[in-house]
PDB file of C-alpha atoms in Angstrom:
ATOM      1  CA  MET A   1       4.191  10.734  -3.931  1.00  0.00           C
ATOM      2  CA  ASN A   2       7.077   8.824  -2.431  1.00  0.00           C
ATOM      3  CA  ASN A   3       4.955   7.993   0.694  1.00  0.00           C
ATOM      4  CA  LEU A   4       2.158   6.854  -1.514  1.00  0.00           C
ATOM      5  CA  LYS A   5       4.615   4.665  -3.520  1.00  0.00           C
ATOM      6  CA  GLU A   6       5.773   3.062  -0.196  1.00  0.00           C
ATOM      7  CA  ILE A   7       2.304   2.518   1.003  1.00  0.00           C
ATOM      8  CA  PHE A   8       1.583   0.689  -2.337  1.00  0.00           C
ATOM      9  CA  ARG A   9       4.775  -1.226  -1.907  1.00  0.00           C
ATOM     10  CA  VAL A  10       3.570  -2.533   1.422  1.00  0.00           C
ATOM     11  CA  ILE A  11       0.112  -3.370   0.002  1.00  0.00           C
ATOM     12  CA  LEU A  12       1.638  -5.341  -2.932  1.00  0.00           C
ATOM     13  CA  ALA A  13       4.029  -7.092  -0.535  1.00  0.00           C
ATOM     14  CA  VAL A  14       1.289  -8.136   1.840  1.00  0.00           C
ATOM     15  CA  CYS A  15      -0.969  -9.187  -1.137  1.00  0.00           C
ATOM     16  CA  MET A  16       1.822 -11.352  -2.538  1.00  0.00           C
ATOM     17  CA  ILE A  17       2.558 -12.980   0.746  1.00  0.00           C
ATOM     18  CA  VAL A  18      -1.123 -13.735   1.350  1.00  0.00           C
ATOM     19  CA  ALA A  19      -1.570 -15.017  -2.119  1.00  0.00           C
ATOM     20  CA  GLY A  20       1.607 -17.117  -1.858  1.00  0.00           C
ATOM     21  CA  VAL A  21       0.327 -18.679   1.414  1.00  0.00           C
ATOM     22  CA  THR A  22      -2.973 -19.656  -0.283  1.00  0.00           C
ATOM     23  CA  HIS A  23      -1.052 -21.611  -2.889  1.00  0.00           C
ATOM     24  CA  PHE A  24      -0.127 -23.978   0.010  1.00  0.00           C
ATOM     25  CA  THR A  25      -3.455 -23.881   1.896  1.00  0.00           C
ATOM     26  CA  SER A  26      -5.672 -24.218  -1.114  1.00  0.00           C
ATOM     27  CA  ALA A  27      -3.388 -25.702  -3.844  1.00  0.00           C
ATOM     28  CA  ASP A  28      -6.229 -27.605  -5.390  1.00  0.00           C
ATOM     29  CA  GLN A  29      -7.849 -24.365  -6.361  1.00  0.00           C
ATOM     30  CA  TYR A  30      -4.818 -23.308  -8.327  1.00  0.00           C
ATOM     31  CA  VAL A  31      -3.984 -26.700  -9.778  1.00  0.00           C
ATOM     32  CA  ARG A  32      -7.454 -26.405 -11.617  1.00  0.00           C
ATOM     33  CA  ILE A  33      -6.278 -23.454 -13.619  1.00  0.00           C
ATOM     34  CA  VAL A  34      -2.818 -24.648 -14.630  1.00  0.00           C
ATOM     35  CA  PRO A  35      -2.964 -25.243 -18.391  1.00  0.00           C
ATOM     36  CA  PRO A  36      -3.222 -29.033 -19.062  1.00  0.00           C
ATOM     37  CA  GLN A  37      -0.151 -28.862 -21.403  1.00  0.00           C
ATOM     38  CA  LEU A  38       2.172 -28.090 -18.441  1.00  0.00           C
ATOM     39  CA  PRO A  39       3.555 -30.984 -16.450  1.00  0.00           C
ATOM     40  CA  TYR A  40       3.550 -31.206 -12.609  1.00  0.00           C
ATOM     41  CA  PRO A  41       0.767 -28.796 -11.913  1.00  0.00           C
ATOM     42  CA  VAL A  42       0.909 -29.241  -8.101  1.00  0.00           C
ATOM     43  CA  GLU A  43       4.595 -28.534  -8.108  1.00  0.00           C
ATOM     44  CA  ILE A  44       4.011 -25.406 -10.313  1.00  0.00           C
ATOM     45  CA  VAL A  45       1.473 -24.209  -7.825  1.00  0.00           C
ATOM     46  CA  TYR A  46       3.725 -24.671  -4.831  1.00  0.00           C
ATOM     47  CA  LEU A  47       6.667 -23.120  -6.688  1.00  0.00           C
ATOM     48  CA  SER A  48       4.629 -19.994  -7.775  1.00  0.00           C
ATOM     49  CA  GLY A  49       3.432 -19.740  -4.227  1.00  0.00           C
ATOM     50  CA  PHE A  50       6.929 -19.833  -2.826  1.00  0.00           C
ATOM     51  CA  TYR A  51       8.079 -17.124  -5.193  1.00  0.00           C
ATOM     52  CA  GLU A  52       5.042 -14.992  -4.403  1.00  0.00           C
ATOM     53  CA  ILE A  53       6.001 -15.163  -0.730  1.00  0.00           C
ATOM     54  CA  LEU A  54       9.707 -14.642  -1.430  1.00  0.00           C
ATOM     55  CA  GLY A  55       8.902 -11.620  -3.690  1.00  0.00           C
ATOM     56  CA  GLY A  56       6.547 -10.043  -1.183  1.00  0.00           C
ATOM     57  CA  ILE A  57       9.141 -10.377   1.619  1.00  0.00           C
ATOM     58  CA  GLY A  58      11.845  -9.159  -0.787  1.00  0.00           C
ATOM     59  CA  LEU A  59       9.919  -5.990  -1.666  1.00  0.00           C
ATOM     60  CA  LEU A  60      10.437  -5.046   1.983  1.00  0.00           C
ATOM     61  CA  VAL A  61      14.130  -5.763   2.150  1.00  0.00           C
ATOM     62  CA  PRO A  62      15.816  -2.750   0.716  1.00  0.00           C
ATOM     63  CA  PRO A  63      19.019  -4.374  -0.595  1.00  0.00           C
ATOM     64  CA  VAL A  64      17.055  -6.974  -2.511  1.00  0.00           C
ATOM     65  CA  SER A  65      13.826  -4.989  -3.274  1.00  0.00           C
ATOM     66  CA  GLN A  66      14.659  -4.229  -6.848  1.00  0.00           C
ATOM     67  CA  ALA A  67      15.578  -7.786  -7.633  1.00  0.00           C
ATOM     68  CA  ALA A  68      12.328  -9.001  -5.862  1.00  0.00           C
ATOM     69  CA  ALA A  69      10.315  -6.588  -8.005  1.00  0.00           C
ATOM     70  CA  TRP A  70      11.828  -7.888 -11.191  1.00  0.00           C
ATOM     71  CA  GLY A  71      11.094 -11.441  -9.948  1.00  0.00           C
ATOM     72  CA  LEU A  72       7.526 -10.627  -9.234  1.00  0.00           C
ATOM     73  CA  LEU A  73       7.184  -8.969 -12.646  1.00  0.00           C
ATOM     74  CA  VAL A  74       8.370 -12.130 -14.349  1.00  0.00           C
ATOM     75  CA  LEU A  75       6.117 -14.236 -12.168  1.00  0.00           C
ATOM     76  CA  PHE A  76       3.062 -12.203 -13.155  1.00  0.00           C
ATOM     77  CA  ILE A  77       3.947 -12.969 -16.848  1.00  0.00           C
ATOM     78  CA  ALA A  78       4.661 -16.580 -16.138  1.00  0.00           C
ATOM     79  CA  VAL A  79       1.306 -17.224 -14.460  1.00  0.00           C
ATOM     80  CA  TYR A  80      -0.695 -15.410 -17.168  1.00  0.00           C
ATOM     81  CA  PRO A  81      -1.312 -18.603 -19.112  1.00  0.00           C
ATOM     82  CA  SER A  82      -3.147 -19.947 -16.137  1.00  0.00           C
ATOM     83  CA  ASN A  83      -5.352 -16.876 -16.009  1.00  0.00           C
ATOM     84  CA  ILE A  84      -6.084 -17.254 -19.620  1.00  0.00           C
ATOM     85  CA  ASN A  85      -6.905 -20.930 -19.186  1.00  0.00           C
ATOM     86  CA  MET A  86      -9.271 -20.091 -16.319  1.00  0.00           C
ATOM     87  CA  ALA A  87     -10.986 -17.399 -18.451  1.00  0.00           C
ATOM     88  CA  VAL A  88     -11.198 -19.394 -21.652  1.00  0.00           C
ATOM     89  CA  ASN A  89     -12.558 -22.525 -19.917  1.00  0.00           C
ATOM     90  CA  LEU A  90     -14.552 -20.782 -17.262  1.00  0.00           C
ATOM     91  CA  ILE A  91     -12.904 -22.742 -14.463  1.00  0.00           C
ATOM     92  CA  LYS A  92     -14.654 -22.282 -11.282  1.00  0.00           C
ATOM     93  CA  ILE A  93     -12.550 -21.367  -8.222  1.00  0.00           C
ATOM     94  CA  ASP A  94     -14.127 -21.372  -4.813  1.00  0.00           C
ATOM     95  CA  HIS A  95     -15.218 -17.971  -3.432  1.00  0.00           C
ATOM     96  CA  ILE A  96     -14.594 -16.258  -6.797  1.00  0.00           C
ATOM     97  CA  PRO A  97     -17.575 -15.582  -9.057  1.00  0.00           C
ATOM     98  CA  ASN A  98     -17.369 -17.453 -12.347  1.00  0.00           C
ATOM     99  CA  SER A  99     -18.588 -14.843 -14.599  1.00  0.00           C
ATOM    100  CA  PRO A 100     -17.241 -14.300 -18.169  1.00  0.00           C
ATOM    101  CA  TRP A 101     -17.443 -10.540 -17.423  1.00  0.00           C
ATOM    102  CA  LEU A 102     -15.091 -11.045 -14.378  1.00  0.00           C
ATOM    103  CA  HIS A 103     -12.588 -12.809 -16.586  1.00  0.00           C
ATOM    104  CA  VAL A 104     -12.800  -9.862 -19.071  1.00  0.00           C
ATOM    105  CA  ILE A 105     -11.841  -7.521 -16.274  1.00  0.00           C
ATOM    106  CA  ARG A 106      -9.306  -9.933 -14.584  1.00  0.00           C
ATOM    107  CA  LEU A 107      -7.125 -10.648 -17.654  1.00  0.00           C
ATOM    108  CA  PRO A 108      -6.156  -7.050 -18.300  1.00  0.00           C
ATOM    109  CA  PHE A 109      -5.674  -6.581 -14.513  1.00  0.00           C
ATOM    110  CA  GLN A 110      -2.455  -8.678 -14.893  1.00  0.00           C
ATOM    111  CA  ALA A 111      -1.054  -5.820 -16.811  1.00  0.00           C
ATOM    112  CA  VAL A 112      -1.718  -3.658 -13.785  1.00  0.00           C
ATOM    113  CA  LEU A 113       0.145  -6.049 -11.598  1.00  0.00           C
ATOM    114  CA  ILE A 114       3.100  -6.073 -14.046  1.00  0.00           C
ATOM    115  CA  ALA A 115       3.236  -2.283 -13.950  1.00  0.00           C
ATOM    116  CA  TRP A 116       2.949  -2.267 -10.255  1.00  0.00           C
ATOM    117  CA  ALA A 117       5.900  -4.562  -9.802  1.00  0.00           C
ATOM    118  CA  TRP A 118       7.826  -2.551 -12.445  1.00  0.00           C
ATOM    119  CA  LEU A 119       7.351   0.568 -10.325  1.00  0.00           C
ATOM    120  CA  TYR A 120       9.626  -0.997  -7.779  1.00  0.00           C
ATOM    121  CA  THR A 121      12.396  -2.105 -10.289  1.00  0.00           C
ATOM    122  CA  LYS A 122      13.706   1.463 -10.027  1.00  0.00           C
ATOM    123  CA  PRO A 123      15.905   2.725  -7.166  1.00  0.00           C
ATOM    124  CA  SER A 124      14.015   4.078  -4.144  1.00  0.00           C
ATOM    125  CA  ASP A 125      15.098   6.603  -1.578  1.00  0.00           C
ATOM    126  CA  PRO A 126      16.775   4.516   1.024  1.00  0.00           C
ATOM    127  CA  GLU A 127      15.612   6.816   3.780  1.00  0.00           C
ATOM    128  CA  LYS A 128      11.933   6.560   2.852  1.00  0.00           C
ATOM    129  CA  GLN A 129      11.658   3.010   1.495  1.00  0.00           C
ATOM    130  CA  ALA A 130       9.368   0.719   3.412  1.00  0.00           C
ATOM    131  CA  SER A 131      11.412  -1.911   5.097  1.00  0.00           C
ATOM    132  CA  ILE A 132      10.921  -4.881   7.552  1.00  0.00           C
ATOM    133  CA  ILE A 133      14.531  -4.482   8.481  1.00  0.00           C
ATOM    134  CA  PRO A 134      15.525  -1.463  10.662  1.00  0.00           C
ATOM    135  CA  LYS A 135      17.766   0.743   8.445  1.00  0.00           C
ATOM    136  CA  SER A 136      20.364   0.838  11.139  1.00  0.00           C
ATOM    137  CA  LEU A 137      20.864  -2.905  10.662  1.00  0.00           C
ATOM    138  CA  ILE A 138      21.490  -2.835   6.971  1.00  0.00           C
ATOM    139  CA  PRO A 139      25.264  -2.519   6.288  1.00  0.00           C
ATOM    140  CA  LYS A 140      26.341   0.597   4.325  1.00  0.00           C
ATOM    141  CA  GLU A 141      27.741  -1.663   1.588  1.00  0.00           C
ATOM    142  CA  LEU A 142      24.332  -3.225   1.111  1.00  0.00           C
ATOM    143  CA  GLN A 143      22.651   0.160   1.120  1.00  0.00           C
ATOM    144  CA  GLU A 144      24.777   1.305  -1.711  1.00  0.00           C
ATOM    145  CA  LEU A 145      23.778  -1.635  -4.058  1.00  0.00           C
ATOM    146  CA  LYS A 146      20.956   0.550  -5.316  1.00  0.00           C
TER     147      LYS A 146
END
């Protein structure tokens, strides 16, 4: 189970990094779904993209992985109004089918993302945790932060 958990950690991390990058390469797509009540939609898109990248990287840095997971969990909640806005107003995003049925599926999927991030808010086995930093380079003091 632990190996599977770590495989899914890497998948979530890579997905978050890729999604975060797209907030910069295709910002206009995300700006469309920001609720009109919110000010500075472009800045919100860039900020959420930055935090997605940061959270994705953080999941793979053991001393900060739990904090990164909490950050992603909060981010998934924070962007939910944009998903609702997209669904309610059937806002078309390039390369994504604009079907009401897709929105019906997509909205509850946010709960899956929240639960997925929550899984990594708990301490992991430092010996088995996926890491982009070689374990030998992580000081003992930081390994004990878990």
